[in-house]
PDB file of C-alpha atoms and ligand atoms in Angstrom:
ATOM      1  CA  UNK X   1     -25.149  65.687  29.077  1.00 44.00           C
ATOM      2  CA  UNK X   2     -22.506  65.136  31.959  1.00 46.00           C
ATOM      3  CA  UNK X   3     -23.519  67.006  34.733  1.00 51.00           C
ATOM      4  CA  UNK X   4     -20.159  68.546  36.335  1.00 53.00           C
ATOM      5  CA  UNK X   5     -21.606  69.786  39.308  1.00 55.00           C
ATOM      6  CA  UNK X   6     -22.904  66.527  40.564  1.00 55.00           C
ATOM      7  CA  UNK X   7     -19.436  64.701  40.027  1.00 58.00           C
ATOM      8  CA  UNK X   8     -16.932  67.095  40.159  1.00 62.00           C
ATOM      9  CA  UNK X   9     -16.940  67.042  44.273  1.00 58.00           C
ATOM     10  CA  UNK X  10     -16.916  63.420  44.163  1.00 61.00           C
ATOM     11  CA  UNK X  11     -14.026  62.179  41.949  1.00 64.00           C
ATOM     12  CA  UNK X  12     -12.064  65.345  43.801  1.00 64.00           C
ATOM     13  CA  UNK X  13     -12.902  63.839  47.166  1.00 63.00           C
ATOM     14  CA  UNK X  14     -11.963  60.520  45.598  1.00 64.00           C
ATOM     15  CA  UNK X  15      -8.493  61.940  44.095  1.00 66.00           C
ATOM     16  CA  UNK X  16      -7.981  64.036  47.446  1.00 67.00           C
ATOM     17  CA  UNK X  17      -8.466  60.692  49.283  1.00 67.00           C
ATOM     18  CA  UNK X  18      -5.723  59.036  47.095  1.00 68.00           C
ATOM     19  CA  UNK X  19      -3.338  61.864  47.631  1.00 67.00           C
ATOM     20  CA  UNK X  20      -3.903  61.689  51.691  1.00 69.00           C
ATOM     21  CA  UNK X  21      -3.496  57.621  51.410  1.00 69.00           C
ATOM     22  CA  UNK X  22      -0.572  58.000  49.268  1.00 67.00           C
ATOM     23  CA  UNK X  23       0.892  60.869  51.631  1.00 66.00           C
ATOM     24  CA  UNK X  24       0.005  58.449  54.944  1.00 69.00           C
ATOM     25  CA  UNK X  25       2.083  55.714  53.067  1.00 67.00           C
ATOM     26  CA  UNK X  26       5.132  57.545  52.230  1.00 64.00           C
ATOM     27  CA  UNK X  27       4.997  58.863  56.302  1.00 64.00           C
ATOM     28  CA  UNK X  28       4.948  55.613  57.047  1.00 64.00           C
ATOM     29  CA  UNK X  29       8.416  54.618  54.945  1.00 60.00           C
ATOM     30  CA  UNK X  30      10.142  57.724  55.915  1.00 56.00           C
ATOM     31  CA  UNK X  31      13.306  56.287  57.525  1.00 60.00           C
ATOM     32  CA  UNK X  32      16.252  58.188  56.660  1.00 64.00           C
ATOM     33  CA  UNK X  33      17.505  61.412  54.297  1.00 67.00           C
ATOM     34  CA  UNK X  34      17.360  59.174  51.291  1.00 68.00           C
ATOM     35  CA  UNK X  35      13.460  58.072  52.235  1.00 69.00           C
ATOM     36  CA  UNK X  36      12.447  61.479  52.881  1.00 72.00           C
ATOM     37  CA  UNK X  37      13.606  62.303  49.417  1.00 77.00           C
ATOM     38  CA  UNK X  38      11.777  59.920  48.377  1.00 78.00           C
ATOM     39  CA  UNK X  39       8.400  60.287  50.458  1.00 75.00           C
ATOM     40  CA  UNK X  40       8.767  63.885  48.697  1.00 78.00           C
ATOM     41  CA  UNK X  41       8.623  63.204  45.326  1.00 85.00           C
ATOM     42  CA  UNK X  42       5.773  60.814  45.818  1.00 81.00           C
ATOM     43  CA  UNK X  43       3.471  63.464  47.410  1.00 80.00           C
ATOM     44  CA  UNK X  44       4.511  65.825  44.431  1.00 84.00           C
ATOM     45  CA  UNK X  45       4.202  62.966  41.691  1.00 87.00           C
ATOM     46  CA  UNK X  46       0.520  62.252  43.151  1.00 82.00           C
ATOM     47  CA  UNK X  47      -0.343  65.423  43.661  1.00 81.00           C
ATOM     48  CA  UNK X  48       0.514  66.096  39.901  1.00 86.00           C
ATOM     49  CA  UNK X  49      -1.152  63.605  38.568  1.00 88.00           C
ATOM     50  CA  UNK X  50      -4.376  64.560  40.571  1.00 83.00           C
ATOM     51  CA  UNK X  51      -4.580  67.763  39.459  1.00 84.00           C
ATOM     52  CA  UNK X  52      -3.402  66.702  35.673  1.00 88.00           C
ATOM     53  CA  UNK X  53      -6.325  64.443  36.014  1.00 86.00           C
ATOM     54  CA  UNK X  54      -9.304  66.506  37.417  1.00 84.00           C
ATOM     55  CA  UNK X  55      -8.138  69.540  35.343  1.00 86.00           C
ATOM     56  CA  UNK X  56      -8.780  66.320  31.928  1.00 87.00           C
ATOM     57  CA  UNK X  57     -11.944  66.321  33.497  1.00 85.00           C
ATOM     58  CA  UNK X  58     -13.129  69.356  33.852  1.00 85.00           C
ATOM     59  CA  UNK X  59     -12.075  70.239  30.525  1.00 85.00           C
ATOM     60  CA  UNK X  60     -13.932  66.824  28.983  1.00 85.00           C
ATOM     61  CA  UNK X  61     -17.029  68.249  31.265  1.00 84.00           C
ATOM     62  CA  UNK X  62     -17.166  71.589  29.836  1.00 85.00           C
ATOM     63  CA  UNK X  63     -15.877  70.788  26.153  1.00 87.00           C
ATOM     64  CA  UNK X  64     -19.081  68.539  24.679  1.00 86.00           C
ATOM     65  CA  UNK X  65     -17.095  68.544  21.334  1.00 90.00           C
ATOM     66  CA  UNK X  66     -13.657  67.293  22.688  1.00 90.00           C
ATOM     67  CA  UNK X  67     -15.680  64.516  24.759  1.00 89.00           C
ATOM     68  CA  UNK X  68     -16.796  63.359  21.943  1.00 91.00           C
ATOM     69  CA  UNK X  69     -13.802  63.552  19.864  1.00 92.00           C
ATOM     70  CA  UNK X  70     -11.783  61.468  23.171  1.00 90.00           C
ATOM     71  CA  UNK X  71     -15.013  58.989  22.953  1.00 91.00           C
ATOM     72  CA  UNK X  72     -14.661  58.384  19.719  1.00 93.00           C
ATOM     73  CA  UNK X  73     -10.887  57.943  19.678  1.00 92.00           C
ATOM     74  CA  UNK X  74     -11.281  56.003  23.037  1.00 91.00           C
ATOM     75  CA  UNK X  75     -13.796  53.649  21.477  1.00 92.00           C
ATOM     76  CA  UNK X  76     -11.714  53.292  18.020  1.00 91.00           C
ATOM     77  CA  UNK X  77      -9.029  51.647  20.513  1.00 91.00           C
ATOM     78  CA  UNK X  78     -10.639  49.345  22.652  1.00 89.00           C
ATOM     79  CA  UNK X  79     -12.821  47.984  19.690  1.00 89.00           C
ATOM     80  CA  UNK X  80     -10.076  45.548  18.543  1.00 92.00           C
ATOM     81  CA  UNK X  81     -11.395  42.093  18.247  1.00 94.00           C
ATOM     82  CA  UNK X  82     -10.919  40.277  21.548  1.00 94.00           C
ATOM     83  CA  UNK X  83     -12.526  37.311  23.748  1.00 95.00           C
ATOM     84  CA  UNK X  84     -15.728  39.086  24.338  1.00 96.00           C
ATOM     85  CA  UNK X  85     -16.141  39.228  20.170  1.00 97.00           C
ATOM     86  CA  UNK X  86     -17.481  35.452  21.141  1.00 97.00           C
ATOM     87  CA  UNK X  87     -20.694  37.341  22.642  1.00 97.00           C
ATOM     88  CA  UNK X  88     -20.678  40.234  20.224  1.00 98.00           C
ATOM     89  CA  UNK X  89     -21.234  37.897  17.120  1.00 98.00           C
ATOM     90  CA  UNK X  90     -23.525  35.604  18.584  1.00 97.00           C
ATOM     91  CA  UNK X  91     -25.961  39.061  19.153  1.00 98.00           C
ATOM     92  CA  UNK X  92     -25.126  40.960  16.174  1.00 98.00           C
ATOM     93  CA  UNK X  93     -24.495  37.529  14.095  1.00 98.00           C
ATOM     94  CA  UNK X  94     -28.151  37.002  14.345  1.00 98.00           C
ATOM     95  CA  UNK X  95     -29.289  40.307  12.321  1.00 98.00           C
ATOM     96  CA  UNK X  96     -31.578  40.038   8.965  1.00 98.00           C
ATOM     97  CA  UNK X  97     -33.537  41.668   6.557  1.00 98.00           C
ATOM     98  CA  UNK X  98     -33.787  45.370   7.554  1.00 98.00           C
ATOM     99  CA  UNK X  99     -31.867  46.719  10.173  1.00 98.00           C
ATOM    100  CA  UNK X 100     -31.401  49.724  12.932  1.00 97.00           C
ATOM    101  CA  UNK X 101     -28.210  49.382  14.788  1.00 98.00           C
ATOM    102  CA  UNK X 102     -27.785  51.942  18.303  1.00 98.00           C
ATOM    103  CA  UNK X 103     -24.864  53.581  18.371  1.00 97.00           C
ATOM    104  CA  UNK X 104     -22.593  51.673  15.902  1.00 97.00           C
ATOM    105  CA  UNK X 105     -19.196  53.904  16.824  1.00 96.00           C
ATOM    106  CA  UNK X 106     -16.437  52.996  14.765  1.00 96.00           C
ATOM    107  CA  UNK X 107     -18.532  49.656  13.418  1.00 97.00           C
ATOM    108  CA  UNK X 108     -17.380  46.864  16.018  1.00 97.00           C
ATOM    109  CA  UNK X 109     -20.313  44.907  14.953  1.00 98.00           C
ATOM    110  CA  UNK X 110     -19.510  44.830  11.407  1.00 98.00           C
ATOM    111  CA  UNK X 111     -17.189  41.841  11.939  1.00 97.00           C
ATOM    112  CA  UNK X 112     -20.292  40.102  12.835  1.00 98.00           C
ATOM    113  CA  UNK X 113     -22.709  40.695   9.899  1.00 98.00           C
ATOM    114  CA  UNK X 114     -23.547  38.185   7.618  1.00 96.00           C
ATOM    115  CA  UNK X 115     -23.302  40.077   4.078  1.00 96.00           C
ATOM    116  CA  UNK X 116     -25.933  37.392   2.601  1.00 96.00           C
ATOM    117  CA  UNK X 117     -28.778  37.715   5.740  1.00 97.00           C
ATOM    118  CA  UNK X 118     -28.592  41.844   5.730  1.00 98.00           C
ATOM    119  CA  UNK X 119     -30.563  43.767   3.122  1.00 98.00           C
ATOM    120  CA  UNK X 120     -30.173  47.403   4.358  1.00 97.00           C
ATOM    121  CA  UNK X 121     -28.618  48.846   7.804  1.00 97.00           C
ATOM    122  CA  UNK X 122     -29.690  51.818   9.639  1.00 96.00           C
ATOM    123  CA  UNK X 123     -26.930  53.412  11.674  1.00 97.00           C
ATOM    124  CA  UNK X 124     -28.198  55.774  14.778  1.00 97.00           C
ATOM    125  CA  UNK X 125     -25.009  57.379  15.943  1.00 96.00           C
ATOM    126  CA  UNK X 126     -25.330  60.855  17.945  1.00 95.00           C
ATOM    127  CA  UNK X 127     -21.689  61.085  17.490  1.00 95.00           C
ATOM    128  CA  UNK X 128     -20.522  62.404  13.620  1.00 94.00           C
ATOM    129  CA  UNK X 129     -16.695  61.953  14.574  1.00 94.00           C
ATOM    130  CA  UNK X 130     -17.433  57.584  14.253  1.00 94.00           C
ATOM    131  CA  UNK X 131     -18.054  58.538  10.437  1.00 91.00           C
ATOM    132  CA  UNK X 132     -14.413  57.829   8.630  1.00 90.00           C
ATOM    133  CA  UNK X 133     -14.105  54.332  10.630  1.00 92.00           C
ATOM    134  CA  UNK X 134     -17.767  53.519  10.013  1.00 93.00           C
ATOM    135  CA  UNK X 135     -17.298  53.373   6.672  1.00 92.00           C
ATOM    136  CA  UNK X 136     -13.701  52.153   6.776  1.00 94.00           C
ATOM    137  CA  UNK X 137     -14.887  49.333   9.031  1.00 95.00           C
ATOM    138  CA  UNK X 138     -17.288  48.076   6.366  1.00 95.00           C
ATOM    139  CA  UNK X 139     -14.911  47.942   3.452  1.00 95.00           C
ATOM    140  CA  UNK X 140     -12.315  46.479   5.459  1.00 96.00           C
ATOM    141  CA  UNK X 141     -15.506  43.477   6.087  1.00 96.00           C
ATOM    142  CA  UNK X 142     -16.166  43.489   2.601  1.00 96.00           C
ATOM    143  CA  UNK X 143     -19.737  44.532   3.696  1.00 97.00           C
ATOM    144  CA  UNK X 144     -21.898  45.026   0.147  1.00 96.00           C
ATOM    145  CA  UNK X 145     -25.358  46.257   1.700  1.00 97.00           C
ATOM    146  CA  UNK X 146     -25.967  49.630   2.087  1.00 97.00           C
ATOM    147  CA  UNK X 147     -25.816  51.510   5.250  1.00 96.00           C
ATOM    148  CA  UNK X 148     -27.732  54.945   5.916  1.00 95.00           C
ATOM    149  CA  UNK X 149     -25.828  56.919   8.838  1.00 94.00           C
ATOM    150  CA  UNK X 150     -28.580  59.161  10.766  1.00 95.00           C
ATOM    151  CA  UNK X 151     -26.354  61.506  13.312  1.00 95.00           C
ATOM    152  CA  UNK X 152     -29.683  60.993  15.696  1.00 95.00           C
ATOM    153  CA  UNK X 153     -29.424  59.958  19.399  1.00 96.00           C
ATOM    154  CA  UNK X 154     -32.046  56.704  19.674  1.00 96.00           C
ATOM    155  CA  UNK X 155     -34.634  59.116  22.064  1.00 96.00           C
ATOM    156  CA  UNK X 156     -34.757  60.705  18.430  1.00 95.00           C
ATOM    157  CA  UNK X 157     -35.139  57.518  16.313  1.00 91.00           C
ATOM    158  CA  UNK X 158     -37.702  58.450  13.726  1.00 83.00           C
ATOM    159  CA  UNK X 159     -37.704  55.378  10.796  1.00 86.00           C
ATOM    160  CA  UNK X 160     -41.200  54.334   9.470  1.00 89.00           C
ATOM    161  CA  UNK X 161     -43.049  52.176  12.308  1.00 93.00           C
ATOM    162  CA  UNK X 162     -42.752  48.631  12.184  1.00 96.00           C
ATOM    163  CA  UNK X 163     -40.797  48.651   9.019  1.00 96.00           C
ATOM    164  CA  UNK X 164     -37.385  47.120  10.608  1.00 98.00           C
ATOM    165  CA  UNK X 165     -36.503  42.893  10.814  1.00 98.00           C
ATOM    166  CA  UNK X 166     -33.911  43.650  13.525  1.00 98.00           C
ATOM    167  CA  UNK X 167     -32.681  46.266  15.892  1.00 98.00           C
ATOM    168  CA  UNK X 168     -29.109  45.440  17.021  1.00 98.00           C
ATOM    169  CA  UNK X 169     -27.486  47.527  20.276  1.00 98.00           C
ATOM    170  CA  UNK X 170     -24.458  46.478  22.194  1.00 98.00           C
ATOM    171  CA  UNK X 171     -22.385  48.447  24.729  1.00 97.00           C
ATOM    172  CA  UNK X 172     -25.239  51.294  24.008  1.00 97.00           C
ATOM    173  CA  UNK X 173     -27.709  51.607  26.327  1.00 97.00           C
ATOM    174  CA  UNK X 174     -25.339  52.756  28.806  1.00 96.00           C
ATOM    175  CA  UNK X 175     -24.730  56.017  27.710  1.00 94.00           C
ATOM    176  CA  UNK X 176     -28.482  56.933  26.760  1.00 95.00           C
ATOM    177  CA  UNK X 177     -30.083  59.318  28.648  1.00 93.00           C
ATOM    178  CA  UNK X 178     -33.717  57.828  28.499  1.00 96.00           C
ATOM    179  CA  UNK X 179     -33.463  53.871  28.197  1.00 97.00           C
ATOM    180  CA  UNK X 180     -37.479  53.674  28.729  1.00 97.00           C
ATOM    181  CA  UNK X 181     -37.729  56.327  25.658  1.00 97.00           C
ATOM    182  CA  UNK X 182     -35.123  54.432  23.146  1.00 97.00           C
ATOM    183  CA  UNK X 183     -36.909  51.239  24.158  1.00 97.00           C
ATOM    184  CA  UNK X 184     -39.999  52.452  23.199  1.00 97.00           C
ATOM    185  CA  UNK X 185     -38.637  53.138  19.454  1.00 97.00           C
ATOM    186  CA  UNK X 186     -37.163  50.104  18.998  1.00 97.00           C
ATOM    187  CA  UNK X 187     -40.518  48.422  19.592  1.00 97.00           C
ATOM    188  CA  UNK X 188     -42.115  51.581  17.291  1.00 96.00           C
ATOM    189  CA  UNK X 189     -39.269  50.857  14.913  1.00 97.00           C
ATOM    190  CA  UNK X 190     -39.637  46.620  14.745  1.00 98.00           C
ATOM    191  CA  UNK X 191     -42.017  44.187  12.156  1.00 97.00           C
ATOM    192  CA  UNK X 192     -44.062  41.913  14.531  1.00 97.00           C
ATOM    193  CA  UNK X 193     -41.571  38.769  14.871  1.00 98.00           C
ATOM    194  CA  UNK X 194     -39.059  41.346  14.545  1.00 98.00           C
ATOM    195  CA  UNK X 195     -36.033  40.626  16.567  1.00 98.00           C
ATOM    196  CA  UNK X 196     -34.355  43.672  19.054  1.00 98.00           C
ATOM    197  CA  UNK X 197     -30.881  42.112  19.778  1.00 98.00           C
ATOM    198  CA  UNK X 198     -28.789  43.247  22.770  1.00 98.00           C
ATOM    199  CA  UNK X 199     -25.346  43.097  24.493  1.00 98.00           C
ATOM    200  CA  UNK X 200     -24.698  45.440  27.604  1.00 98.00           C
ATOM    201  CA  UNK X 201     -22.434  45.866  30.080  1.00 97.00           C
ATOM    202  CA  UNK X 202     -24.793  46.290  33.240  1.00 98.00           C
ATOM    203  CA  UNK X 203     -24.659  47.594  37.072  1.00 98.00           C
ATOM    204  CA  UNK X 204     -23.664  44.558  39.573  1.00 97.00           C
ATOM    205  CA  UNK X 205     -25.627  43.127  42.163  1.00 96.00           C
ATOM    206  CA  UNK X 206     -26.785  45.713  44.810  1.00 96.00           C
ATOM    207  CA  UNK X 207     -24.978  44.622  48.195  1.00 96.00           C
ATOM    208  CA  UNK X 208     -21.943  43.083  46.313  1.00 96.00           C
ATOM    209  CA  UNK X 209     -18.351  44.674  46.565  1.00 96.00           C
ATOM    210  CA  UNK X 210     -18.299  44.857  42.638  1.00 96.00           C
ATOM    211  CA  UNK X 211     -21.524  46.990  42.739  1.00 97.00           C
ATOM    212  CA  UNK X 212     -19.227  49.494  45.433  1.00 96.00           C
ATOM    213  CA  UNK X 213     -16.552  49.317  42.708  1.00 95.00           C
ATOM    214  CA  UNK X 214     -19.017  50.343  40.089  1.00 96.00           C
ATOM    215  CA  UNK X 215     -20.583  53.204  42.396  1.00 95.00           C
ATOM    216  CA  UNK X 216     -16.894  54.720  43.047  1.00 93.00           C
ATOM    217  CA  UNK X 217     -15.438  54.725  39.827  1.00 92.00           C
ATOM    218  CA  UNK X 218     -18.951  55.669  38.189  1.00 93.00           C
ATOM    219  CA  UNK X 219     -18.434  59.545  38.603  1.00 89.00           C
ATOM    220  CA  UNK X 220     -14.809  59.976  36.574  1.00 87.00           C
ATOM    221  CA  UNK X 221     -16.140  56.629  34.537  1.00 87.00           C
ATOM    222  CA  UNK X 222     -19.424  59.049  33.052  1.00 89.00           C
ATOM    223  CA  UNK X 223     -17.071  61.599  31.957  1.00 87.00           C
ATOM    224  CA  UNK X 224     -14.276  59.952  30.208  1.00 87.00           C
ATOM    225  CA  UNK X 225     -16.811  57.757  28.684  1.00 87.00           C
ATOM    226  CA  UNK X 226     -19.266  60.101  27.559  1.00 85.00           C
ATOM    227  CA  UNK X 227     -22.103  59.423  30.088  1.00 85.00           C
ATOM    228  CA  UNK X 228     -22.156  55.768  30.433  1.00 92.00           C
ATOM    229  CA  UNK X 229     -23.110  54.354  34.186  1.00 95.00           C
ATOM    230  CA  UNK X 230     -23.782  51.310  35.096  1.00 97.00           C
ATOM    231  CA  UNK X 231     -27.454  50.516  34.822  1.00 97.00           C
ATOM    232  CA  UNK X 232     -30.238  47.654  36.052  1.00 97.00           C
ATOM    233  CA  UNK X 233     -30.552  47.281  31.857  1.00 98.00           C
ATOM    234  CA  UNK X 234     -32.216  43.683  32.507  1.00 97.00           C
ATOM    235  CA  UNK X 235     -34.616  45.417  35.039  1.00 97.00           C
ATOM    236  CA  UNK X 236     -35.557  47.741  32.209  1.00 98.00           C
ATOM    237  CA  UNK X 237     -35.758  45.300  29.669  1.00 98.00           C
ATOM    238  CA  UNK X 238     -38.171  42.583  32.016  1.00 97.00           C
ATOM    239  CA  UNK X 239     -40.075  46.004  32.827  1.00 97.00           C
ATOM    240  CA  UNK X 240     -40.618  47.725  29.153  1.00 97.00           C
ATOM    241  CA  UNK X 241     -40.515  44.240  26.922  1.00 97.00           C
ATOM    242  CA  UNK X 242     -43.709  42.852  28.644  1.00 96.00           C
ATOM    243  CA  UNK X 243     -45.317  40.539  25.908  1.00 96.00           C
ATOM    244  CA  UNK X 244     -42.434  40.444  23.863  1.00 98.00           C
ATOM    245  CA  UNK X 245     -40.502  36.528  24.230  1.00 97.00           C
ATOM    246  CA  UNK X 246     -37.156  37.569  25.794  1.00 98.00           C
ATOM    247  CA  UNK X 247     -34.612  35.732  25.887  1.00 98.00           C
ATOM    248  CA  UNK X 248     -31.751  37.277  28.428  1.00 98.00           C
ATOM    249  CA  UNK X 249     -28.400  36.124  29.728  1.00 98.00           C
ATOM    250  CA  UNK X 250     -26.216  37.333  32.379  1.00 98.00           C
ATOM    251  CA  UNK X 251     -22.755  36.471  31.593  1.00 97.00           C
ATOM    252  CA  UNK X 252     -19.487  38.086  32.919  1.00 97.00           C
ATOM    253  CA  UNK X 253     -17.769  39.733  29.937  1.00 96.00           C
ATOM    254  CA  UNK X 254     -14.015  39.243  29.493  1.00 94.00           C
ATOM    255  CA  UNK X 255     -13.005  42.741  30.513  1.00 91.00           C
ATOM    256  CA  UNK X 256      -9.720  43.816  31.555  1.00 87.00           C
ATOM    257  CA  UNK X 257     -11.408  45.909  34.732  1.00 90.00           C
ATOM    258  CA  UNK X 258     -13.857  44.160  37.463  1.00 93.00           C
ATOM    259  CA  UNK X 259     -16.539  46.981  37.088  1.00 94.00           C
ATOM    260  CA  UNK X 260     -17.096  46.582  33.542  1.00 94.00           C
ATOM    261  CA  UNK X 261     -17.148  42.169  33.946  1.00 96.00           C
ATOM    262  CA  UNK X 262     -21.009  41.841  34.139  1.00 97.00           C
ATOM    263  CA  UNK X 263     -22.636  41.403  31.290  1.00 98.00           C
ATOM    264  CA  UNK X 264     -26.021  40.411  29.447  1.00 98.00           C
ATOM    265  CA  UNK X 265     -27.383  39.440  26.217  1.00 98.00           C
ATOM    266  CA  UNK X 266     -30.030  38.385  24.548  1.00 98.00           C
ATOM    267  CA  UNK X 267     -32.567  38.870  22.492  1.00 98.00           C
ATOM    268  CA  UNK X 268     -36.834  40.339  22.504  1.00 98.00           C
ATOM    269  CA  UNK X 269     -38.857  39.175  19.446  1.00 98.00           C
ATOM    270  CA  UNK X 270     -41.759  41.667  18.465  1.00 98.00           C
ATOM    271  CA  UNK X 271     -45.737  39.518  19.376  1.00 97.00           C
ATOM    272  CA  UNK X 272     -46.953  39.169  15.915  1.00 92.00           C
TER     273      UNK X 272
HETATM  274  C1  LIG U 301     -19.279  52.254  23.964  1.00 65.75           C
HETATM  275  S1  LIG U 301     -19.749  52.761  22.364  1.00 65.75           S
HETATM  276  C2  LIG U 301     -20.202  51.207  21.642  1.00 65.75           C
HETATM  277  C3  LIG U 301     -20.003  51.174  20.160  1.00 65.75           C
HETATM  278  C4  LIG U 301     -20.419  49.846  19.505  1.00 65.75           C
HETATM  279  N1  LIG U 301     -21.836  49.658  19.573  1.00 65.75           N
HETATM  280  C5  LIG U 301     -19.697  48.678  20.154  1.00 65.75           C
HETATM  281  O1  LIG U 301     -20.355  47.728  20.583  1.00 65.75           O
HETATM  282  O2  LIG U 301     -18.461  48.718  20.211  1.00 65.75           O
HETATM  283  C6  LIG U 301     -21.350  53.529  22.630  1.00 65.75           C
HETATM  284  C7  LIG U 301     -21.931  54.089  21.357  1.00 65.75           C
HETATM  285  O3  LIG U 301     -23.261  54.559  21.609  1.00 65.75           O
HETATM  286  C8  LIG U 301     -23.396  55.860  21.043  1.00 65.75           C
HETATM  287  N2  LIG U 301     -24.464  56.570  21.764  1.00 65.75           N
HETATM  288  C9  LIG U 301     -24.356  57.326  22.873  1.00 65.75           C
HETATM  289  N3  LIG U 301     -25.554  57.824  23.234  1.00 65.75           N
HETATM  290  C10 LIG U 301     -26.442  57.358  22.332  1.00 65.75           C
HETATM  291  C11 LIG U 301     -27.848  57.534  22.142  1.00 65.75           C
HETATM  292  N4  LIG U 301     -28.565  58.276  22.970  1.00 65.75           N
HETATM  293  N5  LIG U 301     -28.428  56.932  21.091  1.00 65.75           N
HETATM  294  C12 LIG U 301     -27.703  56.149  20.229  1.00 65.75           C
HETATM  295  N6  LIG U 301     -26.368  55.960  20.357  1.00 65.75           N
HETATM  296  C13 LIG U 301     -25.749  56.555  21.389  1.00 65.75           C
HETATM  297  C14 LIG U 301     -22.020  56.460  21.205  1.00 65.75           C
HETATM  298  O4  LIG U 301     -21.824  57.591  20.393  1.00 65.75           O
HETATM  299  C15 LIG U 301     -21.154  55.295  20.816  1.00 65.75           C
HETATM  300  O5  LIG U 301     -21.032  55.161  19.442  1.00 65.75           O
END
């Protein structure tokens, strides 16, 4: 759930902010008729934009369908294969036997899965507007095993206990609501030597300008991405994986935006 009242104020004091700066800077090069023109239009064009923007917000805030008909959309775009598929297929490449995958969206991972190592995959996907490119995804892999879509969020994971080989997630554990909770499933859900693999984009050292990047873009971020903030997840994981053997790297991800650059990934076998 997206709480508007706790970010609404925030991203408007944020896009009211802009809109002063940007007024301040056009003061500041108004020489002349034809710079007052043009001071003018770039107050208006800002000030358009702002409000075109918060009013996308508020209507993603109060619409739960359309945000997750943008997500999904949103997602479909940027899942393109790209540098970070390096990280991606080392995780997901590792999957076997049985397996759960969080949040799957349009079926990034597919490109990763070796046809001969998977037997059966379980899909956990809270949003039903991934399903066409799921399934698209995995004939256009030439995928052969058969996948079961459950339109579950992971909090609501209920497969047979420790009946899985693998649990894959990547760029998941962002948007769910109770980390501690899905956690707590996937070790339900896992064999014992059953392998929970992970990729996540993660929160930036507290203290660090990044980490003030992440905190000021975080409130308009969690809406247009359906809920995602940037989270300790390798706290979490040290914290809830406690006699599991994990193995976790920080990396920074090749992402097109600094807030979104730091990275980890690894993996948490199941004590046997
Ligand atoms: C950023 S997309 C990542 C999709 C894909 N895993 C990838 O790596 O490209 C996040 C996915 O997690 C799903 N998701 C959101 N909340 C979830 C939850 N509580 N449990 C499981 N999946 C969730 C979203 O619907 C979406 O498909």
């Amino acid at each position: 759930m997206v709480c508007l009242c706790c970010y609404l104020p925030n991203i408007c004091l944020q896009l009211l902010s802009a809109s002063v700066l940007g007024f301040i800077t056009s003061r500041f090069f108004d020489r002349g008729k034809r710079s007052q023109r043009f001071a003018r239009l770039t107050v208006i064009l800002v000030s358009t934009l702002t409000l075109v923007f918060t009013l996308f917000l508020i209507a993603l805030s109060s619409a739960p369908g359309l945000r997750q008909a943008w997500f999904a959309k949103l997602c479909v775009t940027l899942s393109t294969p790209g540098p970070l598929d390096v990280s991606r297929c080392e995780v997901a490449g590792q999957a076997y036997g049985k397996v759960v995958e969080l949040g799957p969206g349009p079926g990034t991972n597919f490109r990763c899965y070796e046809d001969a190592k998977i037997e059966q995959l379980t899909g956990i996907e809270p949003n039903e507007y991934f399903k066409a490119e799921l399934m698209a995804e995995k004939a256009k892999q030439n995928l052969t095993f058969p996948v079961e879509q459950r339109w579950l969020r992971g909090e609501e994971l209920d497969v047979e206990p420790g009946t899985f080989d693998s649990v894959v997630g990547t760029h998941v554990l962002c948007t769910v609501e109770d980390v501690v909770g899905v956690l707590s499933n996937v070790k339900k859900a896992l064999k014992p030597g059953g392998t929970y693999l992970f990729m996540e984009h993660v929160a930036a050292e507290e203290g660090t300008w990044l980490r003030t990047a992440q905190k000021l873009v975080e409130p308009a971020f969690t809406i247009i991405a359906n809920s995602c903030r940037f989270k300790n997840i390798e706290g979490i994981l040290r914290r809830e994986m406690i006699g599991w053997e994990c193995d976790i790297t920080a990396f920074d991800g090749p992402m097109p935006l600094p807030p979104f650059v730091p990275h980890i990934r690894g993996s948490c076998i199941k004590p046997k």
